[in-house]
Coordinates of C-alpha atoms in Angstrom, one line a residue:
Chain K
M592 CA 15.7 -24.4 -83.0
A593 CA 12.7 -26.8 -83.7
Y594 CA 10.9 -28.1 -80.7
T595 CA 11.3 -31.8 -79.9
I596 CA 10.8 -34.1 -77.0
E597 CA 13.7 -36.4 -76.0
G598 CA 12.7 -39.9 -75.4
S599 CA 14.9 -42.9 -74.7
S600 CA 15.1 -43.5 -78.5
G601 CA 16.1 -39.9 -79.2
A602 CA 14.3 -36.8 -80.4
W603 CA 10.7 -36.8 -81.3
E604 CA 8.7 -34.1 -83.3
V605 CA 5.2 -33.2 -82.2
V606 CA 2.7 -32.7 -85.0
I607 CA -0.6 -30.8 -84.0
G608 CA -3.7 -29.7 -85.9
L609 CA -6.7 -27.8 -84.1
E610 CA -10.3 -27.8 -84.5
V611 CA -11.7 -24.6 -83.0
H612 CA -15.3 -24.3 -82.2
A613 CA -16.3 -20.6 -82.2
Q614 CA -19.9 -19.6 -81.2
I615 CA -21.1 -16.9 -83.7
I616 CA -22.3 -13.7 -82.3
S617 CA -25.9 -13.4 -83.2
R618 CA -29.1 -12.5 -81.4
S619 CA -31.0 -15.6 -82.4
K620 CA -29.9 -19.2 -83.1
L621 CA -28.8 -20.7 -86.4
F622 CA -32.0 -22.4 -87.3
S623 CA -34.6 -20.9 -84.9
G624 CA -35.8 -17.6 -83.4
A625 CA -34.8 -18.4 -79.9
A626 CA -32.3 -16.1 -78.1
T627 CA -28.6 -16.9 -77.7
A628 CA -27.7 -14.9 -74.5
Y629 CA -25.4 -16.7 -72.1
G630 CA -26.7 -17.5 -68.6
A631 CA -30.4 -17.5 -69.0
P632 CA -32.6 -19.6 -66.8
P633 CA -32.5 -23.4 -68.1
N634 CA -34.6 -24.1 -71.2
S635 CA -35.9 -20.6 -71.3
Q636 CA -34.5 -20.0 -74.8
V637 CA -35.6 -23.0 -76.6
S638 CA -38.0 -23.3 -79.4
F639 CA -39.7 -26.3 -80.7
V640 CA -37.2 -26.4 -83.5
D641 CA -34.3 -26.6 -81.1
A642 CA -36.0 -29.3 -78.9
A643 CA -36.7 -31.2 -82.3
F644 CA -40.3 -31.5 -82.0
P645 CA -41.8 -33.6 -84.8
G646 CA -42.5 -31.6 -87.9
M647 CA -40.4 -28.5 -87.0
L648 CA -38.4 -27.1 -89.7
P649 CA -35.1 -25.3 -89.7
V650 CA -34.7 -21.7 -91.4
A651 CA -31.2 -20.4 -91.5
N652 CA -30.2 -17.1 -89.9
G653 CA -28.7 -14.7 -92.6
E654 CA -26.6 -12.9 -89.9
C655 CA -24.9 -16.2 -88.9
I656 CA -24.1 -16.8 -92.4
R657 CA -22.8 -13.2 -93.0
Q658 CA -20.5 -13.6 -89.9
A659 CA -19.2 -16.9 -91.1
V660 CA -18.3 -15.4 -94.4
R661 CA -16.7 -12.3 -92.7
T662 CA -14.5 -14.7 -90.6
G663 CA -13.6 -16.5 -93.8
L664 CA -12.5 -13.3 -95.3
G665 CA -10.7 -12.3 -92.2
L666 CA -8.7 -15.6 -92.5
N667 CA -7.7 -14.8 -96.0
A668 CA -9.7 -17.8 -97.1
Q669 CA -11.7 -19.0 -100.2
I670 CA -15.4 -18.3 -99.8
N671 CA -17.4 -21.1 -101.4
L672 CA -20.4 -19.5 -103.1
V673 CA -22.4 -22.7 -103.1
S674 CA -22.3 -24.9 -99.8
R675 CA -24.6 -27.3 -98.2
F676 CA -25.8 -28.5 -94.9
D677 CA -25.5 -32.1 -93.8
R678 CA -26.7 -34.2 -90.9
K679 CA -24.2 -35.6 -88.6
N680 CA -26.0 -38.5 -86.9
Y681 CA -25.2 -39.5 -83.2
F682 CA -27.1 -40.1 -80.0
Y683 CA -26.5 -38.0 -77.0
A684 CA -29.0 -36.6 -74.4
D685 CA -28.2 -33.0 -75.2
L686 CA -28.8 -33.4 -78.9
P687 CA -32.6 -33.8 -79.2
A688 CA -32.9 -34.4 -82.8
G689 CA -30.3 -37.3 -82.9
Y690 CA -28.3 -35.4 -85.5
Q691 CA -26.4 -32.2 -85.6
I692 CA -26.8 -29.9 -88.7
S693 CA -23.3 -29.4 -89.9
Q694 CA -21.4 -28.9 -93.2
Y695 CA -19.5 -31.9 -94.3
E696 CA -18.7 -32.2 -97.9
H697 CA -19.3 -28.6 -99.0
P698 CA -18.2 -26.1 -96.4
I699 CA -18.9 -22.4 -96.7
V700 CA -15.3 -21.6 -96.3
G701 CA -12.3 -23.4 -97.8
S702 CA -8.7 -23.0 -97.3
G703 CA -7.0 -19.9 -95.7
V704 CA -4.1 -18.9 -93.5
I705 CA -3.3 -17.5 -90.2
E706 CA 0.2 -16.0 -89.4
I707 CA 1.3 -16.7 -85.7
E708 CA 3.9 -14.7 -83.8
L709 CA 6.5 -16.7 -81.5
A710 CA 8.3 -15.4 -78.5
D711 CA 11.6 -15.3 -80.3
G712 CA 10.0 -12.8 -82.7
S713 CA 9.7 -15.1 -85.6
T714 CA 6.4 -15.7 -87.4
R715 CA 4.9 -18.8 -89.0
R716 CA 2.0 -19.2 -91.5
I717 CA -0.4 -21.9 -90.4
G718 CA -2.9 -23.3 -93.0
V719 CA -6.5 -23.3 -92.3
T720 CA -8.2 -26.2 -94.0
R721 CA -11.8 -25.0 -93.8
L722 CA -14.4 -23.3 -91.7
H723 CA -17.9 -24.6 -91.7
V724 CA -21.2 -23.7 -89.9
E725 CA -23.0 -25.9 -87.5
Q726 CA -25.3 -26.1 -84.4
D727 CA -24.1 -26.3 -81.0
A728 CA -25.4 -28.9 -78.6
G729 CA -27.2 -28.3 -75.4
K730 CA -25.4 -28.5 -72.1
S731 CA -25.4 -31.6 -69.8
L732 CA -24.8 -31.2 -66.1
H733 CA -23.3 -34.4 -64.5
D734 CA -22.6 -33.3 -61.1
Q735 CA -26.1 -32.1 -59.9
D736 CA -27.7 -35.5 -59.0
P737 CA -26.1 -38.9 -58.1
A738 CA -28.4 -40.9 -60.6
R739 CA -29.3 -38.4 -63.1
T740 CA -27.9 -36.0 -65.7
F741 CA -29.6 -32.7 -66.2
V742 CA -30.1 -31.1 -69.6
D743 CA -30.4 -27.5 -70.5
L744 CA -31.0 -26.9 -74.2
N745 CA -30.5 -23.0 -74.2
R746 CA -27.3 -23.6 -76.2
A747 CA -28.7 -26.1 -78.5
G748 CA -28.9 -24.6 -81.8
V749 CA -26.7 -21.7 -81.3
A750 CA -24.5 -21.1 -84.4
L751 CA -20.8 -22.3 -84.3
M752 CA -18.1 -22.0 -86.8
E753 CA -15.8 -24.9 -86.7
I754 CA -12.4 -23.8 -87.9
V755 CA -9.9 -26.5 -88.8
S756 CA -6.3 -26.1 -89.2
E757 CA -3.8 -28.1 -91.2
P758 CA -1.5 -30.3 -89.1
D759 CA 1.1 -27.5 -89.4
L760 CA 1.7 -26.7 -85.8
R761 CA 4.9 -28.3 -84.2
S762 CA 5.0 -27.2 -80.5
P763 CA 2.8 -26.3 -77.5
E764 CA 3.8 -22.7 -78.0
E765 CA 2.7 -22.5 -81.6
A766 CA -0.7 -24.2 -80.7
G767 CA -1.2 -21.6 -78.0
A768 CA 0.1 -18.9 -80.4
Y769 CA -2.4 -20.1 -83.0
V770 CA -5.4 -20.0 -80.7
R771 CA -4.5 -16.6 -79.4
K772 CA -4.1 -15.2 -82.9
L773 CA -7.4 -16.8 -84.1
R774 CA -9.2 -15.4 -81.1
S775 CA -7.7 -12.0 -81.6
I776 CA -9.0 -12.0 -85.3
L777 CA -12.5 -13.2 -84.3
R778 CA -12.8 -10.5 -81.8
Y779 CA -11.6 -7.8 -84.3
L780 CA -14.3 -9.1 -86.7
G781 CA -16.8 -9.2 -84.0
T782 CA -17.8 -12.7 -85.0
C783 CA -17.1 -14.4 -81.8
D784 CA -16.4 -13.0 -78.4
G785 CA -13.7 -15.4 -77.8
N786 CA -14.7 -16.2 -74.1
M787 CA -13.1 -19.5 -73.4
E788 CA -14.5 -19.6 -69.8
E789 CA -18.1 -19.4 -70.9
G790 CA -17.3 -22.0 -73.7
S791 CA -17.8 -19.6 -76.7
L792 CA -14.4 -20.9 -77.9
R793 CA -13.3 -24.4 -77.6
A794 CA -10.6 -26.4 -79.0
D795 CA -10.2 -30.0 -80.0
V796 CA -6.5 -30.9 -80.2
N797 CA -5.1 -33.5 -82.8
V798 CA -1.8 -34.7 -81.7
S799 CA 0.7 -37.2 -83.1
V800 CA 4.4 -37.7 -82.7
R801 CA 7.1 -38.8 -85.2
K802 CA 10.8 -39.1 -85.9
H803 CA 12.3 -36.3 -87.9
G804 CA 11.7 -36.9 -91.6
E805 CA 9.1 -39.6 -91.2
P806 CA 5.5 -39.3 -92.6
F807 CA 2.7 -38.7 -90.0
R808 CA 1.8 -41.4 -87.6
T809 CA -1.6 -42.1 -85.9
R810 CA -3.0 -39.3 -84.2
C811 CA -5.4 -39.0 -81.1
E812 CA -8.0 -36.2 -80.7
V813 CA -8.1 -34.4 -77.3
K814 CA -11.7 -33.1 -77.0
N815 CA -13.1 -29.8 -75.5
V816 CA -10.0 -28.0 -74.2
N817 CA -11.2 -24.8 -72.8
S818 CA -8.2 -22.6 -72.2
I819 CA -5.1 -21.7 -74.1
R820 CA -2.9 -22.9 -71.2
F821 CA -4.7 -26.1 -71.2
V822 CA -4.2 -26.6 -75.0
M823 CA -0.6 -26.2 -74.5
Q824 CA -0.6 -28.6 -71.4
A825 CA -2.7 -31.2 -73.5
V826 CA -0.4 -31.2 -76.3
E827 CA 2.7 -31.9 -74.3
A828 CA 0.9 -34.5 -72.0
E829 CA -0.6 -36.4 -75.0
A830 CA 2.8 -36.3 -76.9
L831 CA 4.6 -37.7 -73.8
R832 CA 2.0 -40.5 -73.6
Q833 CA 2.3 -41.4 -77.2
I834 CA 6.2 -41.4 -77.1
K835 CA 6.1 -43.8 -74.2
V836 CA 3.6 -46.0 -76.0
W837 CA 5.9 -46.1 -79.1
E838 CA 9.0 -46.7 -77.2
D839 CA 7.5 -49.4 -75.0
G840 CA 7.0 -51.3 -78.4
G841 CA 3.3 -50.5 -78.5
T842 CA 1.1 -48.8 -81.3
V843 CA -0.8 -45.6 -80.8
Q844 CA -4.5 -46.2 -81.5
Q845 CA -6.6 -43.6 -83.2
E846 CA -9.1 -42.4 -80.5
T847 CA -10.8 -39.6 -78.7
R848 CA -9.4 -38.5 -75.4
L849 CA -10.1 -36.0 -72.6
F850 CA -7.7 -33.8 -70.9
D851 CA -7.7 -33.8 -67.2
P852 CA -6.1 -30.4 -66.0
S853 CA -6.0 -31.4 -62.4
R854 CA -3.7 -34.4 -63.3
G855 CA -2.1 -32.9 -66.2
E856 CA -2.9 -36.0 -68.3
T857 CA -5.1 -37.3 -71.0
R858 CA -7.4 -40.4 -70.7
S859 CA -9.3 -42.3 -73.2
M860 CA -13.1 -41.6 -73.5
R861 CA -13.3 -45.5 -74.0
S862 CA -15.8 -44.7 -76.7
K863 CA -17.3 -47.4 -78.8
E864 CA -15.5 -48.4 -81.9
D865 CA -18.2 -46.9 -84.2
A866 CA -18.5 -43.5 -82.3
H867 CA -17.1 -41.9 -85.5
D868 CA -19.6 -43.5 -87.8
Y869 CA -21.8 -40.4 -88.2
R870 CA -23.6 -41.4 -91.4
Y871 CA -23.5 -37.9 -92.9
F872 CA -26.2 -37.2 -95.5
P873 CA -27.5 -33.9 -97.0
D874 CA -30.1 -32.4 -94.8
P875 CA -33.3 -32.8 -96.9
D876 CA -34.9 -29.8 -94.9
L877 CA -32.4 -27.4 -96.3
L878 CA -31.7 -26.2 -99.9
P879 CA -28.2 -25.4 -101.0
L880 CA -26.8 -22.3 -99.5
V881 CA -25.9 -19.9 -102.5
L882 CA -24.1 -16.6 -101.9
D883 CA -24.0 -13.7 -104.1
E884 CA -20.5 -12.7 -105.4
D885 CA -21.2 -8.9 -105.1
W886 CA -22.5 -9.4 -101.6
V887 CA -19.3 -11.2 -100.5
A888 CA -17.1 -8.4 -102.1
G889 CA -19.1 -5.8 -100.1
L890 CA -18.3 -7.7 -96.8
R891 CA -14.8 -7.8 -97.9
A892 CA -14.6 -4.1 -98.4
E893 CA -16.1 -3.4 -95.1
L894 CA -13.8 -5.5 -92.9
P895 CA -12.1 -3.7 -90.1
E896 CA -8.4 -3.3 -90.0
L897 CA -7.1 -6.7 -88.7
P898 CA -4.3 -7.5 -86.2
D899 CA -1.7 -8.1 -88.8
A900 CA -2.3 -5.1 -90.9
K901 CA -2.6 -2.9 -87.7
R902 CA 0.7 -4.4 -86.4
A903 CA 2.5 -3.5 -89.7
R904 CA 1.1 0.0 -89.6
F905 CA 2.2 0.5 -85.9
I906 CA 5.6 -0.4 -86.8
A907 CA 5.8 1.8 -90.0
E908 CA 3.8 4.8 -88.5
Y909 CA 4.9 4.8 -85.0
G910 CA 8.4 3.2 -85.2
L911 CA 7.5 0.5 -82.6
S912 CA 9.4 -2.7 -82.3
P913 CA 7.5 -5.8 -83.7
Y914 CA 7.1 -7.1 -80.2
D915 CA 5.6 -3.9 -78.8
A916 CA 3.3 -3.7 -81.9
A917 CA 2.2 -7.2 -81.3
V918 CA 1.4 -6.7 -77.8
L919 CA -0.6 -3.6 -78.5
V920 CA -2.7 -5.0 -81.4
A921 CA -3.7 -8.2 -79.7
E922 CA -6.9 -6.6 -78.5
Q923 CA -8.6 -4.0 -80.5
A924 CA -9.5 -2.1 -77.4
T925 CA -5.7 -1.9 -76.5
A926 CA -4.8 -0.7 -79.9
L927 CA -7.5 2.1 -79.8
F928 CA -6.4 3.1 -76.2
Y929 CA -2.7 3.3 -77.5
E930 CA -3.4 5.3 -80.5
A931 CA -5.4 7.8 -78.5
V932 CA -2.2 8.2 -76.2
A933 CA 0.2 8.1 -79.0
R934 CA -1.6 10.7 -81.4
G935 CA 0.4 13.8 -81.6
R936 CA 3.0 12.6 -78.9
D937 CA 6.2 10.6 -78.8
A938 CA 4.8 7.2 -80.0
K939 CA 7.7 5.1 -78.6
Q940 CA 7.3 6.7 -75.2
A941 CA 3.5 6.1 -75.4
A942 CA 4.1 2.5 -76.1
N943 CA 6.4 2.1 -73.1
W944 CA 4.0 3.7 -70.8
V945 CA 1.0 1.8 -72.0
T946 CA 2.8 -1.7 -72.1
G947 CA 4.7 -0.8 -68.8
D948 CA 3.1 1.2 -66.0
F949 CA -0.4 1.2 -67.3
F950 CA -0.5 -2.6 -68.0
A951 CA 0.9 -3.2 -64.6
A952 CA -1.7 -1.1 -63.2
L953 CA -4.4 -2.9 -64.8
N954 CA -3.1 -6.2 -63.5
R955 CA -2.5 -5.0 -60.1
L956 CA -6.0 -3.4 -59.9
G957 CA -7.8 -6.2 -61.7
R958 CA -9.2 -3.8 -64.3
S959 CA -9.7 -4.2 -68.0
I960 CA -8.7 -2.0 -71.0
E961 CA -12.6 -1.4 -71.4
D962 CA -12.7 0.0 -67.9
P963 CA -9.4 1.6 -67.3
P964 CA -8.4 3.3 -64.1
V965 CA -6.8 6.1 -66.0
S966 CA -8.2 7.2 -69.4
A967 CA -6.2 7.5 -72.5
A968 CA -6.6 11.4 -72.6
A969 CA -5.4 11.6 -69.0
L970 CA -2.4 9.3 -69.6
G971 CA -1.7 11.6 -72.6
G972 CA -1.9 14.6 -70.3
L973 CA 0.8 13.1 -68.3
L974 CA 3.0 12.5 -71.2
D975 CA 2.7 16.1 -72.2
L976 CA 4.0 17.2 -68.9
I977 CA 7.1 15.0 -69.5
A978 CA 7.4 16.5 -73.2
D979 CA 7.3 20.1 -72.0
N980 CA 9.8 19.4 -69.1
T981 CA 7.3 20.2 -66.5
I982 CA 8.2 16.9 -64.8
N983 CA 10.8 14.4 -65.4
G984 CA 10.4 10.6 -66.1
K985 CA 11.0 9.5 -62.4
I986 CA 8.4 12.1 -60.9
A987 CA 6.1 11.0 -63.8
K988 CA 5.9 7.5 -62.3
E989 CA 4.8 9.1 -59.0
V990 CA 2.3 11.4 -60.6
F991 CA 0.9 8.2 -62.4
E992 CA 0.4 6.5 -59.0
A993 CA -1.4 9.4 -57.6
M994 CA -3.7 9.6 -60.6
L995 CA -4.6 6.0 -60.0
E996 CA -5.3 6.8 -56.4
T997 CA -7.2 10.1 -56.9
G998 CA -8.5 10.0 -60.4
E999 CA -7.1 13.6 -60.8
P1000 CA -5.5 14.8 -63.8
A1001 CA -1.7 14.9 -63.9
A1002 CA -1.4 18.7 -64.1
A1003 CA -3.4 19.1 -60.9
I1004 CA -1.5 16.6 -59.1
V1005 CA 2.0 18.3 -60.1
D1006 CA 0.7 21.6 -58.9
A1007 CA -0.9 20.5 -55.7
R1008 CA 2.2 18.5 -54.5
G1009 CA 4.8 20.9 -56.0
L1010 CA 6.4 18.2 -58.3
R1011 CA 7.3 20.6 -61.1
Q1012 CA 10.8 19.8 -62.0
V1013 CA 13.6 22.2 -61.2
T1014 CA 15.2 23.7 -64.4
D1015 CA 16.7 26.7 -62.5
T1016 CA 20.5 26.2 -62.9
G1017 CA 21.1 28.2 -59.7
A1018 CA 19.3 25.6 -57.5
I1019 CA 21.0 22.8 -59.4
D1020 CA 24.3 24.4 -58.9
A1021 CA 23.8 24.8 -55.2
A1022 CA 22.7 21.2 -54.7
V1023 CA 25.7 19.8 -56.9
D1024 CA 28.1 21.8 -55.0
A1025 CA 26.6 20.6 -51.6
V1026 CA 27.0 17.0 -52.8
L1027 CA 30.6 17.5 -54.1
A1028 CA 31.4 19.1 -50.7
A1029 CA 30.1 16.3 -48.7
N1030 CA 31.8 13.6 -50.7
P1031 CA 35.5 14.7 -51.1
D1032 CA 36.7 11.2 -51.3
K1033 CA 34.5 10.1 -54.0
V1034 CA 35.3 13.3 -56.0
A1035 CA 39.0 12.4 -55.7
E1036 CA 38.3 8.8 -56.8
F1037 CA 36.2 10.1 -59.7
R1038 CA 38.9 12.2 -60.9
A1039 CA 41.5 9.4 -60.5
G1040 CA 39.5 7.7 -63.3
K1041 CA 36.6 5.9 -61.5
D1042 CA 34.1 6.9 -64.2
K1043 CA 31.2 4.8 -62.9
L1044 CA 30.9 6.9 -59.7
F1045 CA 29.1 9.6 -62.0
G1046 CA 25.9 7.6 -61.4
F1047 CA 26.4 8.1 -57.6
F1048 CA 26.6 11.7 -57.9
V1049 CA 23.6 12.0 -60.0
G1050 CA 21.7 9.8 -57.5
Q1051 CA 22.9 12.0 -54.6
V1052 CA 22.0 15.3 -56.2
M1053 CA 18.5 14.0 -57.3
K1054 CA 17.9 12.8 -53.8
A1055 CA 18.9 16.2 -52.4
M1056 CA 16.4 17.9 -54.8
A1057 CA 13.6 15.4 -53.9
G1058 CA 13.8 13.8 -57.3
K1059 CA 12.7 17.0 -59.1
G1060 CA 15.9 17.9 -60.8
N1061 CA 15.9 18.0 -64.5
P1062 CA 18.1 15.0 -65.4
A1063 CA 19.7 16.5 -68.3
L1064 CA 20.6 19.8 -66.5
V1065 CA 21.8 17.8 -63.5
N1066 CA 24.0 15.9 -65.7
D1067 CA 25.5 18.9 -67.5
V1068 CA 26.2 20.8 -64.2
L1069 CA 27.8 17.6 -62.6
R1070 CA 29.9 17.0 -65.6
G1071 CA 31.1 20.6 -65.7
K1072 CA 31.9 20.7 -62.1
L1073 CA 33.7 17.3 -61.9
Q1074 CA 36.0 17.8 -64.9
Chain Y
M700 CA -25.1 -53.8 -103.7
S701 CA -26.4 -56.0 -100.9
L702 CA -26.1 -56.1 -97.2
D703 CA -24.7 -58.9 -95.2
P704 CA -26.2 -59.9 -91.7
A705 CA -23.3 -58.2 -90.0
T706 CA -23.9 -54.8 -91.7
V707 CA -27.7 -55.2 -90.8
R708 CA -26.8 -55.7 -87.1
R709 CA -24.4 -52.6 -87.2
I710 CA -26.9 -50.3 -88.9
A711 CA -29.6 -51.4 -86.2
R712 CA -27.0 -50.6 -83.5
L713 CA -26.1 -47.2 -84.9
A714 CA -29.7 -46.3 -85.1
R715 CA -30.5 -47.6 -81.6
I716 CA -33.0 -50.0 -83.0
R717 CA -33.2 -53.4 -81.3
V718 CA -33.3 -56.3 -83.8
D719 CA -33.6 -59.8 -82.5
E720 CA -31.4 -62.4 -84.0
A721 CA -34.5 -64.0 -85.6
Q722 CA -35.4 -60.7 -87.3
V723 CA -32.1 -60.1 -88.9
T724 CA -32.7 -62.3 -92.0
Q725 CA -36.0 -60.6 -92.8
M726 CA -34.6 -57.2 -92.1
Q727 CA -31.8 -58.0 -94.5
A728 CA -34.2 -59.0 -97.1
E729 CA -36.3 -55.9 -96.8
L730 CA -33.4 -53.6 -96.7
N731 CA -31.8 -55.2 -99.9
A732 CA -35.3 -54.8 -101.7
I733 CA -35.1 -51.2 -100.9
L734 CA -31.5 -50.8 -102.1
G735 CA -32.5 -52.7 -105.2
W736 CA -35.4 -50.2 -105.9
I737 CA -33.1 -47.3 -105.4
E738 CA -30.5 -48.8 -107.7
Q739 CA -32.9 -48.4 -110.5
L740 CA -32.0 -44.7 -110.4
N741 CA -28.6 -45.6 -111.9
E742 CA -30.4 -46.3 -115.1
V743 CA -31.2 -42.7 -115.6
N744 CA -28.8 -40.8 -117.8
V745 CA -27.6 -37.7 -115.7
D746 CA -24.7 -36.6 -118.1
G747 CA -24.3 -32.8 -117.8
V748 CA -26.4 -32.6 -114.7
A749 CA -24.6 -31.2 -111.7
P750 CA -25.0 -33.3 -108.5
M751 CA -28.1 -32.0 -106.6
A752 CA -28.9 -32.9 -102.8
G753 CA -32.4 -31.4 -102.8
G754 CA -34.7 -29.0 -104.5
S755 CA -34.2 -28.4 -108.2
Q756 CA -31.4 -26.7 -110.1
G757 CA -31.2 -23.0 -109.3
M758 CA -33.1 -23.3 -106.0
A759 CA -31.4 -21.8 -103.0
Q760 CA -32.3 -21.6 -99.4
R761 CA -33.9 -18.5 -98.0
L762 CA -32.4 -16.9 -94.9
R763 CA -34.3 -15.2 -92.1
V764 CA -33.7 -11.9 -90.3
D765 CA -31.6 -12.2 -87.0
A766 CA -34.4 -11.5 -84.4
V767 CA -35.4 -13.2 -81.3
T768 CA -39.0 -14.4 -82.1
D769 CA -39.2 -17.6 -80.2
G770 CA -38.4 -19.4 -76.7
G771 CA -39.6 -18.4 -73.3
M772 CA -41.7 -21.4 -72.9
A773 CA -39.7 -23.8 -70.8
D774 CA -42.9 -25.6 -69.6
Q775 CA -44.2 -26.3 -73.1
V776 CA -40.8 -27.4 -74.2
L777 CA -40.6 -29.8 -71.2
A778 CA -44.1 -31.0 -71.4
N779 CA -43.3 -34.3 -73.0
A780 CA -40.1 -35.0 -70.8
P781 CA -40.2 -38.4 -69.2
D782 CA -38.5 -36.8 -66.2
R783 CA -37.4 -33.3 -65.2
A784 CA -35.7 -31.5 -62.3
G785 CA -36.9 -28.0 -62.0
A786 CA -36.6 -26.5 -65.5
F787 CA -34.1 -29.2 -66.7
Y788 CA -34.6 -32.4 -68.5
A789 CA -33.4 -35.2 -66.4
V790 CA -32.0 -38.2 -68.0
P791 CA -30.4 -41.4 -66.6
K792 CA -26.8 -40.4 -65.6
V793 CA -24.4 -40.1 -68.7
V794 CA -21.0 -41.4 -67.6
E795 CA -17.9 -40.5 -69.3

């Protein structure tokens, strides 16, 4: 069922395109040798090129170009062997040159595609229009002083990839899934850390609305949205605003807007009418960027296994559901952890433990997959004890909790606490007999046809055995004695 | 191609150059003279020549190695700033 918003005049479709700015991982900036590390003292990572001192000339960083091409390959996109840098002219305090070096007419990467996964298990292919390389601007701090804005140029000149999607997205959920998937691909490739809080990944959201079957109506651009949740909220808030404008008899004006998360609404930046007149022209300081076809082919051959391929392999190799596989491949570190647990073991059970108790523990303890409270080897050791019938599934959860607390291996905890499951049929017989003797009324009811009481008996026996009975044997013995 | 006064005023505004009303006519004439001079290039036959933005055909940009070789000189970078606050540039408040 397609996503629509119900207005007073009926259902509206939402049309969304995203421009994602992703900071390229590199040691030095796109056109200067200044460092790129986040959080350095103000203006300590600024060269005369970045500060646009007269006469300073840009020289492009080969690693940034390599990263952009690898990203293009990861998006199944066309790589343009000849591209060019242009100047995008505008005035702002954190842009010292008065222009941003970007790529306008001839980007380094052409059209590609990203496959997104939705909550109902379906997938959609979203077109990528282009990817181009450009400089980031400096950072303006507006809240440090009542009369002045402070400017830090450490970020000025850091390499960005702008990744532009086709207007193929149709709901807040799809917009969120697109950013999530793009971030996952970038992180697999190691071309952007995807950290939205630090601003290394930011999205501009283009939104318009229309009636079913209509051509596109006028769109508005919501700038600098810095979390996936805000992307989804901004889409909905802006769509609702535009529907109201149209239904009140007005016309949506093309403009740039800001999303205010505290109010959950977008507002106009009240920019001047010529804010978009950037007067692009080729940067005369930079020759055309020409790539060698064999070099590109070499980069393609060295790409890591990307999320889509990994997910397909997890489904085929481990028999996982598409949903579990998607969860496990979203982060490369999670996929590695899972494979270390699953290797040589029951892969489905490993998936259940990783996505279940293990993820819950990460959340509860505020830990990350890079710094897990229980290692993959230790979790594997616990699963081995289940597999060889040393403990049952219920006791395993108890052991897992103890592993979190103590950091001890599963086998040591099982031995120290006497949690080894009872497979001695004599002990199980005795426990079953005691439970049946204590509940003659229930036994009569069961025999009269009340089948679901079986669960009650299992529970009572397990309780009597402090949870350590082998579940299969308890079932067998109970069934035998009750018949 | 020739520029009208409104375009001259618009270009000046985009470039943040103040042009008094009295100067517009003179500026218009100067800019049109430059455009006329550039337009002479249209007389050159470029059949079979790929569009070029700079350099000459076959030239490509050289790339540098990704190494930190610059920075760490906030005081020098800030030396010409009209105003500063600590190691920040300070500019009149930019309100959005």
